[in-house]
mmCIF file of C-alpha atoms and ligand atoms in Angstrom:
data_model
loop_
_atom_site.group_PDB
_atom_site.id
_atom_site.type_symbol
_atom_site.label_atom_id
_atom_site.label_comp_id
_atom_site.label_asym_id
_atom_site.label_seq_id
_atom_site.Cartn_x
_atom_site.Cartn_y
_atom_site.Cartn_z
ATOM 1 C CA MET A 1 -84.687 37.974 -120.237
ATOM 2 C CA PHE A 2 -81.945 40.168 -119.968
ATOM 3 C CA ILE A 3 -80.760 41.495 -116.846
ATOM 4 C CA THR A 4 -77.931 43.959 -116.066
ATOM 5 C CA ILE A 5 -76.605 45.567 -112.670
ATOM 6 C CA GLU A 6 -74.973 48.599 -111.900
ATOM 7 C CA GLY A 7 -73.477 50.437 -109.436
ATOM 8 C CA VAL A 8 -70.474 52.890 -108.202
ATOM 9 C CA GLU A 9 -67.505 50.715 -106.681
ATOM 10 C CA GLY A 10 -68.765 49.404 -103.388
ATOM 11 C CA SER A 11 -71.901 49.290 -103.734
ATOM 12 C CA GLY A 12 -71.908 45.683 -103.246
ATOM 13 C CA LYS A 13 -72.906 44.409 -106.714
ATOM 14 C CA SER A 14 -70.605 41.329 -107.210
ATOM 15 C CA THR A 15 -72.108 39.907 -103.817
ATOM 16 C CA GLN A 16 -75.823 40.429 -105.088
ATOM 17 C CA LEU A 17 -75.008 39.555 -108.237
ATOM 18 C CA LEU A 18 -73.519 35.838 -106.686
ATOM 19 C CA ARG A 19 -76.907 36.129 -104.931
ATOM 20 C CA LEU A 20 -79.080 36.170 -107.460
ATOM 21 C CA SER A 21 -77.144 34.209 -109.368
ATOM 22 C CA GLU A 22 -77.607 31.275 -107.437
ATOM 23 C CA ARG A 23 -81.468 31.671 -106.612
ATOM 24 C CA LEU A 24 -81.762 31.778 -110.803
ATOM 25 C CA ARG A 25 -80.023 28.362 -110.512
ATOM 26 C CA ARG A 26 -81.831 26.797 -107.700
ATOM 27 C CA LEU A 27 -84.960 27.594 -109.493
ATOM 28 C CA GLY A 28 -83.302 25.631 -112.564
ATOM 29 C CA LEU A 29 -83.706 28.394 -114.583
ATOM 30 C CA PRO A 30 -81.046 28.708 -118.180
ATOM 31 C CA LEU A 31 -78.780 31.101 -116.729
ATOM 32 C CA VAL A 32 -75.733 33.014 -117.814
ATOM 33 C CA VAL A 33 -74.110 35.427 -115.972
ATOM 34 C CA SER A 34 -71.292 37.687 -117.477
ATOM 35 C CA LYS A 35 -70.006 40.536 -116.913
ATOM 36 C CA GLU A 36 -68.335 44.293 -118.516
ATOM 37 C CA PRO A 37 -65.977 44.599 -119.145
ATOM 38 C CA GLY A 38 -64.056 40.822 -120.312
ATOM 39 C CA GLY A 39 -66.700 38.658 -120.684
ATOM 40 C CA THR A 40 -65.107 36.781 -123.731
ATOM 41 C CA PRO A 41 -61.390 36.241 -124.634
ATOM 42 C CA LEU A 42 -60.542 38.724 -126.954
ATOM 43 C CA GLY A 43 -62.515 40.994 -123.739
ATOM 44 C CA ARG A 44 -60.378 39.992 -121.220
ATOM 45 C CA GLU A 45 -57.626 41.609 -122.878
ATOM 46 C CA LEU A 46 -59.212 44.603 -123.718
ATOM 47 C CA ARG A 47 -60.268 44.905 -119.187
ATOM 48 C CA ARG A 48 -56.822 44.721 -118.435
ATOM 49 C CA LEU A 49 -55.531 47.047 -121.331
ATOM 50 C CA LEU A 50 -58.527 49.288 -119.982
ATOM 51 C CA LEU A 51 -58.248 48.395 -116.326
ATOM 52 C CA GLU A 52 -54.709 48.480 -115.440
ATOM 53 C CA PRO A 53 -52.546 51.494 -115.178
ATOM 54 C CA HIS A 54 -49.841 51.083 -118.076
ATOM 55 C CA ALA A 55 -46.221 50.267 -117.506
ATOM 56 C CA SER A 56 -45.065 53.586 -119.609
ATOM 57 C CA GLY A 57 -47.102 56.023 -117.285
ATOM 58 C CA ASP A 58 -50.285 56.142 -120.786
ATOM 59 C CA ALA A 59 -53.950 56.807 -120.258
ATOM 60 C CA TRP A 60 -56.010 56.725 -122.756
ATOM 61 C CA CYS A 61 -57.948 59.556 -123.683
ATOM 62 C CA PRO A 62 -61.364 60.029 -123.310
ATOM 63 C CA ASP A 63 -62.766 59.304 -126.695
ATOM 64 C CA SER A 64 -59.860 56.013 -127.183
ATOM 65 C CA GLU A 65 -61.805 54.627 -123.562
ATOM 66 C CA LEU A 66 -64.739 55.394 -124.902
ATOM 67 C CA LEU A 67 -64.301 52.838 -127.927
ATOM 68 C CA LEU A 68 -62.556 50.451 -126.188
ATOM 69 C CA PHE A 69 -65.538 49.636 -123.550
ATOM 70 C CA TYR A 70 -67.775 49.964 -126.946
ATOM 71 C CA ALA A 71 -65.421 47.416 -128.110
ATOM 72 C CA ASP A 72 -66.151 44.826 -125.734
ATOM 73 C CA ARG A 73 -69.424 45.243 -125.468
ATOM 74 C CA ALA A 74 -69.811 44.610 -129.073
ATOM 75 C CA GLN A 75 -67.935 41.274 -128.491
ATOM 76 C CA HIS A 76 -69.665 40.406 -125.849
ATOM 77 C CA LEU A 77 -73.196 40.852 -127.571
ATOM 78 C CA TYR A 78 -71.838 39.244 -130.365
ATOM 79 C CA ALA A 79 -70.504 36.406 -128.738
ATOM 80 C CA VAL A 80 -72.607 35.888 -125.638
ATOM 81 C CA ILE A 81 -75.128 37.868 -125.153
ATOM 82 C CA ARG A 82 -77.127 37.848 -128.662
ATOM 83 C CA PRO A 83 -76.862 34.738 -128.352
ATOM 84 C CA ALA A 84 -78.265 33.544 -125.158
ATOM 85 C CA LEU A 85 -81.034 35.466 -125.639
ATOM 86 C CA ALA A 86 -82.133 33.591 -129.029
ATOM 87 C CA ALA A 87 -82.063 30.502 -126.709
ATOM 88 C CA LYS A 88 -84.555 31.944 -124.548
ATOM 89 C CA GLN A 89 -81.584 32.262 -121.489
ATOM 90 C CA VAL A 90 -82.187 34.589 -118.991
ATOM 91 C CA VAL A 91 -78.877 36.490 -119.097
ATOM 92 C CA LEU A 92 -77.645 38.243 -116.436
ATOM 93 C CA VAL A 93 -74.181 40.921 -116.799
ATOM 94 C CA ASP A 94 -72.200 42.801 -114.346
ATOM 95 C CA ARG A 95 -72.606 46.028 -115.679
ATOM 96 C CA PHE A 96 -73.651 47.150 -119.151
ATOM 97 C CA GLU A 97 -74.229 50.703 -121.415
ATOM 98 C CA ASP A 98 -75.550 51.842 -118.112
ATOM 99 C CA SER A 99 -71.880 52.456 -116.318
ATOM 100 C CA SER A 100 -70.593 53.702 -120.162
ATOM 101 C CA ARG A 101 -73.226 56.483 -119.433
ATOM 102 C CA ALA A 102 -72.365 57.054 -115.768
ATOM 103 C CA TYR A 103 -68.224 56.901 -116.334
ATOM 104 C CA GLN A 104 -67.500 58.260 -119.789
ATOM 105 C CA GLY A 105 -70.234 60.537 -119.238
ATOM 106 C CA ALA A 106 -68.567 61.619 -115.907
ATOM 107 C CA SER A 107 -65.117 61.930 -117.887
ATOM 108 C CA GLY A 108 -66.435 64.354 -120.122
ATOM 109 C CA VAL A 109 -67.522 62.349 -123.359
ATOM 110 C CA PRO A 110 -70.923 63.684 -124.238
ATOM 111 C CA ASP A 111 -74.613 62.224 -124.543
ATOM 112 C CA ALA A 112 -74.331 62.738 -128.197
ATOM 113 C CA SER A 113 -71.769 60.098 -128.787
ATOM 114 C CA LEU A 114 -72.868 58.216 -126.580
ATOM 115 C CA ASP A 115 -76.225 58.260 -128.011
ATOM 116 C CA ARG A 116 -74.762 57.126 -131.299
ATOM 117 C CA LEU A 117 -72.048 53.891 -130.139
ATOM 118 C CA SER A 118 -75.642 52.727 -128.877
ATOM 119 C CA ASP A 119 -77.059 52.925 -132.008
ATOM 120 C CA LEU A 120 -74.048 51.397 -133.874
ATOM 121 C CA VAL A 121 -73.581 49.210 -131.486
ATOM 122 C CA LEU A 122 -76.799 47.788 -129.726
ATOM 123 C CA LYS A 123 -79.153 48.194 -132.544
ATOM 124 C CA GLY A 124 -82.116 48.579 -129.762
ATOM 125 C CA LEU A 125 -81.523 46.020 -127.894
ATOM 126 C CA ARG A 126 -82.125 47.012 -123.727
ATOM 127 C CA PRO A 127 -82.098 45.391 -120.824
ATOM 128 C CA ASP A 128 -85.390 43.971 -119.799
ATOM 129 C CA LEU A 129 -83.830 45.225 -116.194
ATOM 130 C CA THR A 130 -81.729 46.978 -114.923
ATOM 131 C CA VAL A 131 -80.683 47.040 -110.892
ATOM 132 C CA ILE A 132 -78.843 50.456 -109.697
ATOM 133 C CA LEU A 133 -77.477 49.737 -106.496
ATOM 134 C CA ASP A 134 -77.672 52.964 -105.213
ATOM 135 C CA VAL A 135 -75.122 53.976 -101.859
ATOM 136 C CA ASP A 136 -73.092 57.490 -101.997
ATOM 137 C CA PRO A 137 -69.585 57.026 -103.070
ATOM 138 C CA GLU A 138 -68.392 58.996 -99.690
ATOM 139 C CA VAL A 139 -69.249 55.043 -97.761
ATOM 140 C CA SER A 140 -69.061 53.082 -101.016
ATOM 141 C CA LEU A 141 -65.053 53.660 -101.396
ATOM 142 C CA GLN A 142 -64.589 52.858 -98.254
ATOM 143 C CA ARG A 143 -66.178 49.820 -98.656
ATOM 144 C CA VAL A 144 -63.556 49.455 -102.128
ATOM 145 C CA GLU A 145 -60.615 50.550 -99.225
ATOM 146 C CA VAL A 146 -60.933 47.467 -96.708
ATOM 147 C CA ARG A 147 -61.062 45.283 -99.887
ATOM 148 C CA ASN A 148 -57.710 46.489 -101.154
ATOM 149 C CA LEU A 149 -56.185 46.365 -97.721
ATOM 150 C CA SER A 150 -57.472 42.915 -97.130
ATOM 151 C CA LEU A 151 -56.608 41.522 -100.394
ATOM 152 C CA GLY A 152 -53.539 43.334 -101.065
ATOM 153 C CA THR A 153 -53.187 45.849 -103.166
ATOM 154 C CA GLU A 154 -51.297 44.449 -105.816
ATOM 155 C CA PHE A 155 -54.576 42.474 -106.512
ATOM 156 C CA ALA A 156 -57.423 45.279 -106.064
ATOM 157 C CA GLU A 157 -56.305 48.766 -107.329
ATOM 158 C CA THR A 158 -57.192 48.861 -110.442
ATOM 159 C CA ARG A 159 -57.182 52.905 -112.505
ATOM 160 C CA PHE A 160 -61.147 54.075 -110.631
ATOM 161 C CA ASP A 161 -61.056 52.731 -107.696
ATOM 162 C CA HIS A 162 -58.375 55.601 -107.391
ATOM 163 C CA ALA A 163 -60.112 58.362 -108.887
ATOM 164 C CA ALA A 164 -61.583 60.772 -106.619
ATOM 165 C CA LEU A 165 -64.732 60.575 -104.567
ATOM 166 C CA ALA A 166 -66.227 64.187 -106.568
ATOM 167 C CA PHE A 167 -65.681 61.983 -109.937
ATOM 168 C CA HIS A 168 -67.939 58.707 -108.902
ATOM 169 C CA ARG A 169 -70.308 61.743 -106.673
ATOM 170 C CA GLN A 170 -70.655 62.755 -110.162
ATOM 171 C CA VAL A 171 -70.624 58.927 -111.152
ATOM 172 C CA ARG A 172 -73.880 57.705 -108.191
ATOM 173 C CA GLU A 173 -76.120 61.358 -109.948
ATOM 174 C CA ARG A 174 -75.693 59.599 -113.562
ATOM 175 C CA PHE A 175 -76.810 56.183 -112.510
ATOM 176 C CA LEU A 176 -79.640 58.389 -110.516
ATOM 177 C CA GLN A 177 -80.699 60.390 -113.907
ATOM 178 C CA ILE A 178 -80.355 57.091 -115.817
ATOM 179 C CA ALA A 179 -82.708 55.498 -113.415
ATOM 180 C CA ARG A 180 -85.814 58.930 -112.863
ATOM 181 C CA SER A 181 -85.257 58.554 -117.256
ATOM 182 C CA HIS A 182 -86.096 55.113 -117.304
ATOM 183 C CA PRO A 183 -88.671 54.110 -114.551
ATOM 184 C CA ASP A 184 -89.962 51.063 -116.154
ATOM 185 C CA ARG A 185 -85.965 49.254 -117.490
ATOM 186 C CA VAL A 186 -84.737 50.392 -113.919
ATOM 187 C CA ALA A 187 -84.971 49.320 -110.218
ATOM 188 C CA LEU A 188 -83.545 51.821 -107.872
ATOM 189 C CA VAL A 189 -82.207 49.875 -105.140
ATOM 190 C CA PRO A 190 -80.526 51.427 -101.813
ATOM 191 C CA ALA A 191 -77.509 49.456 -101.166
ATOM 192 C CA ARG A 192 -76.906 50.625 -97.803
ATOM 193 C CA ASP A 193 -79.119 48.184 -96.065
ATOM 194 C CA PRO A 194 -77.748 44.623 -94.708
ATOM 195 C CA VAL A 195 -77.056 42.315 -97.720
ATOM 196 C CA GLU A 196 -80.561 40.058 -97.322
ATOM 197 C CA GLN A 197 -82.796 43.480 -97.326
ATOM 198 C CA VAL A 198 -80.943 44.107 -100.296
ATOM 199 C CA GLU A 199 -81.217 40.852 -101.364
ATOM 200 C CA ALA A 200 -84.952 40.689 -101.011
ATOM 201 C CA ALA A 201 -85.279 44.698 -102.362
ATOM 202 C CA ILE A 202 -83.724 43.177 -106.157
ATOM 203 C CA TRP A 203 -86.300 40.232 -106.230
ATOM 204 C CA ALA A 204 -89.106 41.872 -105.259
ATOM 205 C CA ARG A 205 -88.205 43.526 -108.948
ATOM 206 C CA VAL A 206 -86.658 40.549 -110.912
ATOM 207 C CA ALA A 207 -89.407 37.812 -110.042
ATOM 208 C CA PRO A 208 -92.741 39.656 -111.291
ATOM 209 C CA LYS A 209 -90.486 40.410 -114.859
ATOM 210 C CA LEU A 210 -89.233 37.020 -114.285
ATOM 211 C CA ARG A 211 -92.628 35.924 -114.134
ATOM 212 C CA HIS A 212 -94.023 38.246 -116.702
ATOM 213 C CA ALA A 213 -91.929 36.130 -119.334
ATOM 214 C CA GLY A 214 -93.212 33.146 -118.679
ATOM 215 C CA PHE A 215 -90.031 31.587 -116.436
ATOM 216 C CA GLU A 216 -91.618 30.157 -113.245
ATOM 217 C CA VAL A 217 -90.407 31.376 -110.318
ATOM 218 C CA SER A 218 -91.711 30.680 -106.832
HETATM 219 P P1 LIG B 1 -65.018 46.410 -111.771
HETATM 220 O O1 LIG B 1 -63.017 45.536 -111.675
HETATM 221 O O2 LIG B 1 -65.878 45.170 -113.510
HETATM 222 O O3 LIG B 1 -65.605 46.718 -110.717
HETATM 223 P P2 LIG B 1 -66.236 46.778 -109.823
HETATM 224 O O4 LIG B 1 -66.550 45.745 -109.151
HETATM 225 O O5 LIG B 1 -66.295 48.451 -109.305
HETATM 226 O O6 LIG B 1 -68.013 46.259 -111.012
HETATM 227 O O7 LIG B 1 -64.101 47.469 -112.978
HETATM 228 C C1 LIG B 1 -64.890 47.951 -113.966
HETATM 229 C C2 LIG B 1 -64.378 49.229 -114.175
HETATM 230 O O8 LIG B 1 -65.208 50.421 -115.294
HETATM 231 C C3 LIG B 1 -65.503 50.304 -113.148
HETATM 232 O O9 LIG B 1 -64.986 51.259 -112.109
HETATM 233 C C4 LIG B 1 -66.793 50.989 -113.564
HETATM 234 C C5 LIG B 1 -65.947 50.421 -115.229
HETATM 235 N N1 LIG B 1 -67.072 50.820 -116.633
HETATM 236 C C6 LIG B 1 -66.587 52.480 -117.383
HETATM 237 O O10 LIG B 1 -65.994 53.191 -117.340
HETATM 238 N N2 LIG B 1 -67.452 51.883 -118.247
HETATM 239 C C7 LIG B 1 -67.914 51.367 -118.875
HETATM 240 O O11 LIG B 1 -68.779 50.949 -119.814
HETATM 241 C C8 LIG B 1 -68.524 49.554 -118.353
HETATM 242 C C9 LIG B 1 -68.934 48.438 -118.521
HETATM 243 C C10 LIG B 1 -67.073 49.856 -116.462
#
């Protein structure tokens, strides 16, 4: 059972991922929790290269950025995701391919390039369920700002947090488009509601999938 969770920055993804993983652990399910970029030791190097501004001021061009995200994904699939799925574990991943389609797509990478890399790297593997937390970026970016202020900006800032609101609006549109195109795989969950309500909405989509796959969930 392969579950991914997606959404724009500040959508409450980390909180919900934590709550879902704690619930799955309490139920005693064999669970692997991971994230992209940076789900492996080498991937964490790529994560740093991708997300931290470089001292020289140099920045990745869209194609390089795309290839690095897929290099991270290939390694993650090879070292973590495929072995865990082969061992019949529940694999819960914070961001996966839909993030590339949403973010790199919004940066101008054509769908045809994304399709080619997906064929190469995913080799037909798709999540059984993808939860997309949907929220207006105007609201979610404010949350990110508050978080940055409370954490101290030197730790919390990433290059992506600085991108314009217009970019995040495009990212959200792409997530919505993905949800429309894959209604069987994707659960679109409004993320502005109180945390418990969002958690319940996610569980309402996850539990039947787990039951269907033969896992015991109450
Ligand atoms: P992360 O710190 O994980 O942010 P969040 O808490 O919002 O998940 O940062 C991941 C960033 O990388 C986020 O801005 C989205 C971006 N990203 C892509 O652009 N493409 C991808 O394929 C992935 C996996 C992430």
